[in-house]
Amino acid sequence: HPFSICWWAEANGEEVALPNGRTFCPPAGSLIQFAEWYGTEEIGTNKGLKMSATDVAKGIKEREIEMLKAGLITSQPWPGPADNQIRDVRESDVDTIEAKMANVGIRWTPSDKSPGSRRNGLQLLRDRLQASVKGEGPGIYFMANCQASIETLPCLPRDEKKIDDIDTTSEDHVVDAAKYRILAGNNRAAKRINVNFPQ
């Protein structure tokens, strides 16, 4: 399956001028996904690139170096939540995915996988999407370059048996990443998006 790496900023409530002359002022606490790397050749196929954990970590590092060079970010991003399966190992003499990525300098925080967190995270995502539309309270926004998020989120099917959840056999990788970030709470250190990011 594809992996979904997302880079997020958290709004502090200050208005910013966009390159097209418009202004953008989401409420404080709003999340803005300003970059992504979706590990597939074609969005919608649910087929991954079959890359090693080390190569994915190297790809993350390369993308972050490019963002730094372009002035899109001012420091290496803080670690965010990843699915806890990256810590799972079946054999004691084999490194976990997390350890392999840490060897390259990419670190993660645990995701909230407590009972009910999957459905709760989905509802919180819905609440943020609605807040974005209404302009009431912290929302969630996706920059135009986040194509996998924009293409897969709106068409996720519901689970036929658990109607308040999504079908886990669908292409749900982006929604999981978004839910993990929402459930992780506020990252008060990452508050600004660079207004020079390409639209």
mmCIF file of N, CA and C in Angstrom, residues 88-194:
data_model
loop_
_atom_site.group_PDB
_atom_site.id
_atom_site.type_symbol
_atom_site.label_atom_id
_atom_site.label_comp_id
_atom_site.label_asym_id
_atom_site.label_seq_id
_atom_site.Cartn_x
_atom_site.Cartn_y
_atom_site.Cartn_z
ATOM 1 N N ASP A 88 6.652 -2.187 15.422
ATOM 2 C CA ASP A 88 6.352 -3.605 15.534
ATOM 3 C C ASP A 88 7.459 -4.421 14.879
ATOM 4 N N VAL A 89 7.920 -5.434 15.584
ATOM 5 C CA VAL A 89 8.929 -6.329 15.020
ATOM 6 C C VAL A 89 8.596 -7.750 15.443
ATOM 7 N N ARG A 90 8.704 -8.667 14.504
ATOM 8 C CA ARG A 90 8.374 -10.072 14.775
ATOM 9 C C ARG A 90 9.606 -10.870 15.226
ATOM 10 N N GLU A 91 10.774 -10.434 14.820
ATOM 11 C CA GLU A 91 11.999 -11.157 15.174
ATOM 12 C C GLU A 91 12.898 -10.221 15.973
ATOM 13 N N SER A 92 13.492 -10.738 17.023
ATOM 14 C CA SER A 92 14.266 -9.897 17.938
ATOM 15 C C SER A 92 15.554 -9.350 17.333
ATOM 16 N N ASP A 93 16.067 -9.985 16.290
ATOM 17 C CA ASP A 93 17.335 -9.521 15.707
ATOM 18 C C ASP A 93 17.135 -8.604 14.500
ATOM 19 N N VAL A 94 15.898 -8.148 14.280
ATOM 20 C CA VAL A 94 15.598 -7.284 13.140
ATOM 21 C C VAL A 94 15.210 -5.905 13.665
ATOM 22 N N ASP A 95 15.784 -4.868 13.076
ATOM 23 C CA ASP A 95 15.425 -3.501 13.456
ATOM 24 C C ASP A 95 13.993 -3.188 13.043
ATOM 25 N N THR A 96 13.330 -2.368 13.828
ATOM 26 C CA THR A 96 11.991 -1.903 13.456
ATOM 27 C C THR A 96 12.114 -0.866 12.345
ATOM 28 N N ILE A 97 10.996 -0.582 11.702
ATOM 29 C CA ILE A 97 10.961 0.486 10.696
ATOM 30 C C ILE A 97 11.373 1.793 11.352
ATOM 31 N N GLU A 98 10.889 2.023 12.574
ATOM 32 C CA GLU A 98 11.233 3.246 13.293
ATOM 33 C C GLU A 98 12.745 3.361 13.492
ATOM 34 N N ALA A 99 13.403 2.272 13.882
ATOM 35 C CA ALA A 99 14.854 2.302 14.106
ATOM 36 C C ALA A 99 15.611 2.551 12.803
ATOM 37 N N LYS A 100 15.153 1.927 11.724
ATOM 38 C CA LYS A 100 15.810 2.127 10.428
ATOM 39 C C LYS A 100 15.703 3.584 9.987
ATOM 40 N N MET A 101 14.546 4.200 10.219
ATOM 41 C CA MET A 101 14.369 5.602 9.841
ATOM 42 C C MET A 101 15.177 6.516 10.755
ATOM 43 N N ALA A 102 15.245 6.188 12.035
ATOM 44 C CA ALA A 102 16.023 6.993 12.982
ATOM 45 C C ALA A 102 17.500 6.983 12.612
ATOM 46 N N ASN A 103 17.980 5.881 12.054
ATOM 47 C CA ASN A 103 19.381 5.804 11.621
ATOM 48 C C ASN A 103 19.700 6.818 10.526
ATOM 49 N N VAL A 104 18.672 7.280 9.812
ATOM 50 C CA VAL A 104 18.841 8.276 8.755
ATOM 51 C C VAL A 104 18.537 9.686 9.283
ATOM 52 N N GLY A 105 18.034 9.764 10.517
ATOM 53 C CA GLY A 105 17.735 11.063 11.120
ATOM 54 C C GLY A 105 16.270 11.454 11.080
ATOM 55 N N ILE A 106 15.397 10.520 10.725
ATOM 56 C CA ILE A 106 13.958 10.795 10.686
ATOM 57 C C ILE A 106 13.319 10.113 11.889
ATOM 58 N N ARG A 107 12.681 10.928 12.717
ATOM 59 C CA ARG A 107 12.069 10.413 13.943
ATOM 60 C C ARG A 107 10.571 10.700 13.957
ATOM 61 N N TRP A 108 9.856 9.908 14.740
ATOM 62 C CA TRP A 108 8.407 9.987 14.822
ATOM 63 C C TRP A 108 7.959 9.968 16.271
ATOM 64 N N THR A 109 6.755 10.445 16.518
ATOM 65 C CA THR A 109 6.125 10.305 17.826
ATOM 66 C C THR A 109 5.045 9.239 17.698
ATOM 67 N N PRO A 110 4.633 8.633 18.809
ATOM 68 C CA PRO A 110 3.576 7.618 18.736
ATOM 69 C C PRO A 110 2.237 8.241 18.321
ATOM 70 N N SER A 111 1.436 7.457 17.642
ATOM 71 C CA SER A 111 0.089 7.904 17.289
ATOM 72 C C SER A 111 -0.882 7.435 18.366
ATOM 73 N N ASP A 112 -1.997 8.134 18.455
ATOM 74 C CA ASP A 112 -3.033 7.773 19.415
ATOM 75 C C ASP A 112 -3.835 6.612 18.846
ATOM 76 N N LYS A 113 -3.637 5.441 19.412
ATOM 77 C CA LYS A 113 -4.373 4.255 18.975
ATOM 78 C C LYS A 113 -5.213 3.711 20.128
ATOM 79 N N SER A 114 -5.584 4.608 21.038
ATOM 80 C CA SER A 114 -6.389 4.202 22.190
ATOM 81 C C SER A 114 -7.777 3.763 21.712
ATOM 82 N N PRO A 115 -8.500 3.003 22.545
ATOM 83 C CA PRO A 115 -9.843 2.555 22.141
ATOM 84 C C PRO A 115 -10.724 3.744 21.726
ATOM 85 N N GLY A 116 -11.334 3.618 20.568
ATOM 86 C CA GLY A 116 -12.226 4.670 20.063
ATOM 87 C C GLY A 116 -11.523 5.784 19.310
ATOM 88 N N SER A 117 -10.180 5.771 19.285
ATOM 89 C CA SER A 117 -9.451 6.882 18.665
ATOM 90 C C SER A 117 -9.676 6.951 17.157
ATOM 91 N N ARG A 118 -9.881 5.808 16.515
ATOM 92 C CA ARG A 118 -10.079 5.810 15.060
ATOM 93 C C ARG A 118 -11.357 6.572 14.704
ATOM 94 N N ARG A 119 -12.449 6.223 15.355
ATOM 95 C CA ARG A 119 -13.719 6.898 15.057
ATOM 96 C C ARG A 119 -13.729 8.327 15.592
ATOM 97 N N ASN A 120 -13.128 8.528 16.760
ATOM 98 C CA ASN A 120 -13.046 9.870 17.326
ATOM 99 C C ASN A 120 -12.225 10.786 16.413
ATOM 100 N N GLY A 121 -11.092 10.275 15.918
ATOM 101 C CA GLY A 121 -10.250 11.061 15.016
ATOM 102 C C GLY A 121 -10.978 11.430 13.736
ATOM 103 N N LEU A 122 -11.773 10.492 13.222
ATOM 104 C CA LEU A 122 -12.548 10.767 12.012
ATOM 105 C C LEU A 122 -13.588 11.852 12.264
ATOM 106 N N GLN A 123 -14.242 11.806 13.422
ATOM 107 C CA GLN A 123 -15.225 12.839 13.742
ATOM 108 C C GLN A 123 -14.547 14.194 13.926
ATOM 109 N N LEU A 124 -13.388 14.209 14.578
ATOM 110 C CA LEU A 124 -12.654 15.469 14.740
ATOM 111 C C LEU A 124 -12.229 16.035 13.389
ATOM 112 N N LEU A 125 -11.863 15.161 12.446
ATOM 113 C CA LEU A 125 -11.532 15.607 11.092
ATOM 114 C C LEU A 125 -12.762 16.221 10.435
ATOM 115 N N ARG A 126 -13.903 15.562 10.551
ATOM 116 C CA ARG A 126 -15.148 16.109 9.991
ATOM 117 C C ARG A 126 -15.464 17.470 10.607
ATOM 118 N N ASP A 127 -15.292 17.565 11.939
ATOM 119 C CA ASP A 127 -15.560 18.831 12.625
ATOM 120 C C ASP A 127 -14.664 19.942 12.093
ATOM 121 N N ARG A 128 -13.387 19.624 11.866
ATOM 122 C CA ARG A 128 -12.444 20.636 11.363
ATOM 123 C C ARG A 128 -12.781 21.030 9.926
ATOM 124 N N LEU A 129 -13.177 20.065 9.105
ATOM 125 C CA LEU A 129 -13.578 20.391 7.738
ATOM 126 C C LEU A 129 -14.791 21.317 7.747
ATOM 127 N N GLN A 130 -15.750 21.028 8.603
ATOM 128 C CA GLN A 130 -16.938 21.872 8.705
ATOM 129 C C GLN A 130 -16.576 23.262 9.227
ATOM 130 N N ALA A 131 -15.655 23.317 10.201
ATOM 131 C CA ALA A 131 -15.217 24.612 10.723
ATOM 132 C C ALA A 131 -14.541 25.433 9.629
ATOM 133 N N SER A 132 -13.804 24.776 8.739
ATOM 134 C CA SER A 132 -13.152 25.482 7.630
ATOM 135 C C SER A 132 -14.176 26.097 6.689
ATOM 136 N N VAL A 133 -15.230 25.360 6.413
ATOM 137 C CA VAL A 133 -16.275 25.856 5.522
ATOM 138 C C VAL A 133 -17.033 27.015 6.159
ATOM 139 N N LYS A 134 -17.354 26.883 7.441
ATOM 140 C CA LYS A 134 -18.146 27.901 8.127
ATOM 141 C C LYS A 134 -17.305 29.059 8.650
ATOM 142 N N GLY A 135 -15.983 28.845 8.749
ATOM 143 C CA GLY A 135 -15.125 29.881 9.313
ATOM 144 C C GLY A 135 -15.311 30.047 10.806
ATOM 145 N N GLU A 136 -15.681 28.960 11.461
ATOM 146 C CA GLU A 136 -15.936 28.995 12.902
ATOM 147 C C GLU A 136 -15.038 27.987 13.614
ATOM 148 N N GLY A 137 -14.048 28.470 14.338
ATOM 149 C CA GLY A 137 -13.159 27.597 15.103
ATOM 150 C C GLY A 137 -12.035 27.020 14.266
ATOM 151 N N PRO A 138 -11.108 26.310 14.922
ATOM 152 C CA PRO A 138 -9.962 25.740 14.209
ATOM 153 C C PRO A 138 -10.390 24.766 13.115
ATOM 154 N N GLY A 139 -9.896 24.993 11.915
ATOM 155 C CA GLY A 139 -10.235 24.144 10.788
ATOM 156 C C GLY A 139 -9.051 23.320 10.331
ATOM 157 N N ILE A 140 -9.176 22.797 9.135
ATOM 158 C CA ILE A 140 -8.079 22.052 8.510
ATOM 159 C C ILE A 140 -8.086 22.414 7.030
ATOM 160 N N TYR A 141 -6.898 22.679 6.482
ATOM 161 C CA TYR A 141 -6.758 23.152 5.106
ATOM 162 C C TYR A 141 -5.663 22.354 4.414
ATOM 163 N N PHE A 142 -5.805 22.215 3.103
ATOM 164 C CA PHE A 142 -4.843 21.467 2.309
ATOM 165 C C PHE A 142 -4.390 22.348 1.151
ATOM 166 N N MET A 143 -3.091 22.575 1.046
ATOM 167 C CA MET A 143 -2.553 23.364 -0.060
ATOM 168 C C MET A 143 -2.772 22.609 -1.373
ATOM 169 N N ALA A 144 -2.830 23.354 -2.459
ATOM 170 C CA ALA A 144 -3.156 22.782 -3.771
ATOM 171 C C ALA A 144 -2.162 21.703 -4.207
ATOM 172 N N ASN A 145 -0.933 21.727 -3.701
ATOM 173 C CA ASN A 145 0.064 20.735 -4.101
ATOM 174 C C ASN A 145 -0.114 19.400 -3.360
ATOM 175 N N CYS A 146 -1.050 19.304 -2.440
ATOM 176 C CA CYS A 146 -1.296 18.073 -1.675
ATOM 177 C C CYS A 146 -2.370 17.247 -2.398
ATOM 178 N N GLN A 147 -2.018 16.779 -3.575
ATOM 179 C CA GLN A 147 -2.991 16.147 -4.470
ATOM 180 C C GLN A 147 -3.585 14.855 -3.926
ATOM 181 N N ALA A 148 -2.793 14.010 -3.265
ATOM 182 C CA ALA A 148 -3.343 12.756 -2.742
ATOM 183 C C ALA A 148 -4.396 13.033 -1.682
ATOM 184 N N SER A 149 -4.140 14.017 -0.844
ATOM 185 C CA SER A 149 -5.117 14.383 0.183
ATOM 186 C C SER A 149 -6.391 14.906 -0.457
ATOM 187 N N ILE A 150 -6.240 15.790 -1.422
ATOM 188 C CA ILE A 150 -7.395 16.405 -2.078
ATOM 189 C C ILE A 150 -8.209 15.373 -2.863
ATOM 190 N N GLU A 151 -7.522 14.387 -3.458
ATOM 191 C CA GLU A 151 -8.224 13.398 -4.273
ATOM 192 C C GLU A 151 -8.826 12.253 -3.472
ATOM 193 N N THR A 152 -8.181 11.833 -2.387
ATOM 194 C CA THR A 152 -8.671 10.636 -1.686
ATOM 195 C C THR A 152 -9.616 10.932 -0.526
ATOM 196 N N LEU A 153 -9.432 12.048 0.173
ATOM 197 C CA LEU A 153 -10.278 12.312 1.346
ATOM 198 C C LEU A 153 -11.775 12.406 1.027
ATOM 199 N N PRO A 154 -12.178 13.159 0.005
ATOM 200 C CA PRO A 154 -13.622 13.344 -0.204
ATOM 201 C C PRO A 154 -14.371 12.078 -0.606
ATOM 202 N N CYS A 155 -13.688 11.077 -1.133
ATOM 203 C CA CYS A 155 -14.417 9.922 -1.680
ATOM 204 C C CYS A 155 -14.229 8.643 -0.868
ATOM 205 N N LEU A 156 -13.785 8.756 0.382
ATOM 206 C CA LEU A 156 -13.610 7.562 1.206
ATOM 207 C C LEU A 156 -14.966 6.948 1.559
ATOM 208 N N PRO A 157 -15.132 5.656 1.308
ATOM 209 C CA PRO A 157 -16.416 5.028 1.629
ATOM 210 C C PRO A 157 -16.535 4.712 3.121
ATOM 211 N N ARG A 158 -17.754 4.735 3.612
ATOM 212 C CA ARG A 158 -18.006 4.349 5.005
ATOM 213 C C ARG A 158 -17.974 2.825 5.129
ATOM 214 N N ASP A 159 -17.627 2.370 6.317
ATOM 215 C CA ASP A 159 -17.702 0.949 6.628
ATOM 216 C C ASP A 159 -19.186 0.567 6.686
ATOM 217 N N GLU A 160 -19.564 -0.498 5.996
ATOM 218 C CA GLU A 160 -20.976 -0.883 5.935
ATOM 219 C C GLU A 160 -21.512 -1.338 7.289
ATOM 220 N N LYS A 161 -20.635 -1.863 8.156
ATOM 221 C CA LYS A 161 -21.085 -2.353 9.457
ATOM 222 C C LYS A 161 -20.911 -1.312 10.551
ATOM 223 N N LYS A 162 -19.832 -0.519 10.467
ATOM 224 C CA LYS A 162 -19.583 0.539 11.451
ATOM 225 C C LYS A 162 -19.707 1.862 10.716
ATOM 226 N N ILE A 163 -20.912 2.369 10.624
ATOM 227 C CA ILE A 163 -21.226 3.516 9.769
ATOM 228 C C ILE A 163 -20.471 4.786 10.150
ATOM 229 N N ASP A 164 -19.996 4.893 11.404
ATOM 230 C CA ASP A 164 -19.248 6.087 11.817
ATOM 231 C C ASP A 164 -17.754 5.938 11.580
ATOM 232 N N ASP A 165 -17.373 4.913 10.834
ATOM 233 C CA ASP A 165 -15.971 4.688 10.482
ATOM 234 C C ASP A 165 -15.876 4.559 8.966
ATOM 235 N N ILE A 166 -14.634 4.549 8.468
ATOM 236 C CA ILE A 166 -14.449 4.363 7.024
ATOM 237 C C ILE A 166 -14.050 2.927 6.738
ATOM 238 N N ASP A 167 -14.227 2.519 5.517
ATOM 239 C CA ASP A 167 -13.860 1.182 5.077
ATOM 240 C C ASP A 167 -12.336 1.080 5.077
ATOM 241 N N THR A 168 -11.804 0.210 5.924
ATOM 242 C CA THR A 168 -10.349 0.102 6.067
ATOM 243 C C THR A 168 -9.687 -0.592 4.880
ATOM 244 N N THR A 169 -10.477 -1.150 3.957
ATOM 245 C CA THR A 169 -9.880 -1.726 2.753
ATOM 246 C C THR A 169 -9.729 -0.668 1.652
ATOM 247 N N SER A 170 -10.239 0.547 1.913
ATOM 248 C CA SER A 170 -10.142 1.632 0.928
ATOM 249 C C SER A 170 -8.771 2.306 1.041
ATOM 250 N N GLU A 171 -8.564 3.300 0.202
ATOM 251 C CA GLU A 171 -7.296 4.041 0.210
ATOM 252 C C GLU A 171 -7.355 5.083 1.332
ATOM 253 N N ASP A 172 -7.151 4.602 2.568
ATOM 254 C CA ASP A 172 -7.360 5.416 3.767
ATOM 255 C C ASP A 172 -6.075 5.959 4.388
ATOM 256 N N HIS A 173 -4.986 5.968 3.667
ATOM 257 C CA HIS A 173 -3.681 6.329 4.226
ATOM 258 C C HIS A 173 -3.600 7.819 4.574
ATOM 259 N N VAL A 174 -4.147 8.671 3.731
ATOM 260 C CA VAL A 174 -4.134 10.113 3.993
ATOM 261 C C VAL A 174 -5.009 10.444 5.193
ATOM 262 N N VAL A 175 -6.188 9.829 5.266
ATOM 263 C CA VAL A 175 -7.083 10.135 6.378
ATOM 264 C C VAL A 175 -6.463 9.677 7.697
ATOM 265 N N ASP A 176 -5.751 8.566 7.679
ATOM 266 C CA ASP A 176 -5.074 8.128 8.906
ATOM 267 C C ASP A 176 -4.024 9.148 9.334
ATOM 268 N N ALA A 177 -3.242 9.627 8.377
ATOM 269 C CA ALA A 177 -2.206 10.624 8.704
ATOM 270 C C ALA A 177 -2.842 11.893 9.277
ATOM 271 N N ALA A 178 -3.934 12.335 8.683
ATOM 272 C CA ALA A 178 -4.615 13.542 9.171
ATOM 273 C C ALA A 178 -5.175 13.319 10.576
ATOM 274 N N LYS A 179 -5.780 12.156 10.798
ATOM 275 C CA LYS A 179 -6.339 11.855 12.119
ATOM 276 C C LYS A 179 -5.237 11.808 13.176
ATOM 277 N N TYR A 180 -4.115 11.178 12.850
ATOM 278 C CA TYR A 180 -3.016 11.116 13.822
ATOM 279 C C TYR A 180 -2.561 12.520 14.202
ATOM 280 N N ARG A 181 -2.480 13.417 13.209
ATOM 281 C CA ARG A 181 -2.033 14.793 13.506
ATOM 282 C C ARG A 181 -3.063 15.535 14.347
ATOM 283 N N ILE A 182 -4.330 15.379 14.029
ATOM 284 C CA ILE A 182 -5.376 16.047 14.800
ATOM 285 C C ILE A 182 -5.374 15.543 16.244
ATOM 286 N N LEU A 183 -5.288 14.224 16.415
ATOM 287 C CA LEU A 183 -5.305 13.638 17.755
ATOM 288 C C LEU A 183 -4.044 13.963 18.546
ATOM 289 N N ALA A 184 -2.959 14.309 17.855
ATOM 290 C CA ALA A 184 -1.696 14.607 18.542
ATOM 291 C C ALA A 184 -1.777 15.902 19.342
ATOM 292 N N GLY A 185 -2.802 16.715 19.095
ATOM 293 C CA GLY A 185 -2.938 17.963 19.833
ATOM 294 C C GLY A 185 -2.159 19.076 19.181
ATOM 295 N N ASN A 186 -2.011 20.153 19.877
ATOM 296 C CA ASN A 186 -1.400 21.353 19.328
ATOM 297 C C ASN A 186 0.107 21.320 19.457
ATOM 298 N N ASN A 187 0.791 21.639 18.364
ATOM 299 C CA ASN A 187 2.243 21.804 18.368
ATOM 300 C C ASN A 187 2.487 23.303 18.367
ATOM 301 N N ARG A 188 2.701 23.863 19.523
ATOM 302 C CA ARG A 188 2.807 25.315 19.662
ATOM 303 C C ARG A 188 4.073 25.887 19.034
ATOM 304 N N ALA A 189 5.037 25.033 18.690
ATOM 305 C CA ALA A 189 6.271 25.563 18.107
ATOM 306 C C ALA A 189 6.134 25.812 16.607
ATOM 307 N N ALA A 190 5.217 25.127 15.940
ATOM 308 C CA ALA A 190 5.067 25.271 14.492
ATOM 309 C C ALA A 190 3.823 26.096 14.215
ATOM 310 N N LYS A 191 3.972 27.397 14.078
ATOM 311 C CA LYS A 191 2.805 28.263 14.019
ATOM 312 C C LYS A 191 2.641 29.026 12.724
ATOM 313 N N ARG A 192 3.641 29.053 11.872
ATOM 314 C CA ARG A 192 3.533 29.881 10.682
ATOM 315 C C ARG A 192 3.694 29.053 9.416
ATOM 316 N N ILE A 193 2.939 29.415 8.401
ATOM 317 C CA ILE A 193 3.212 28.859 7.080
ATOM 318 C C ILE A 193 3.917 29.963 6.302
ATOM 319 N N ASN A 194 4.872 29.578 5.500
ATOM 320 C CA ASN A 194 5.604 30.540 4.705
ATOM 321 C C ASN A 194 4.723 30.960 3.528
#
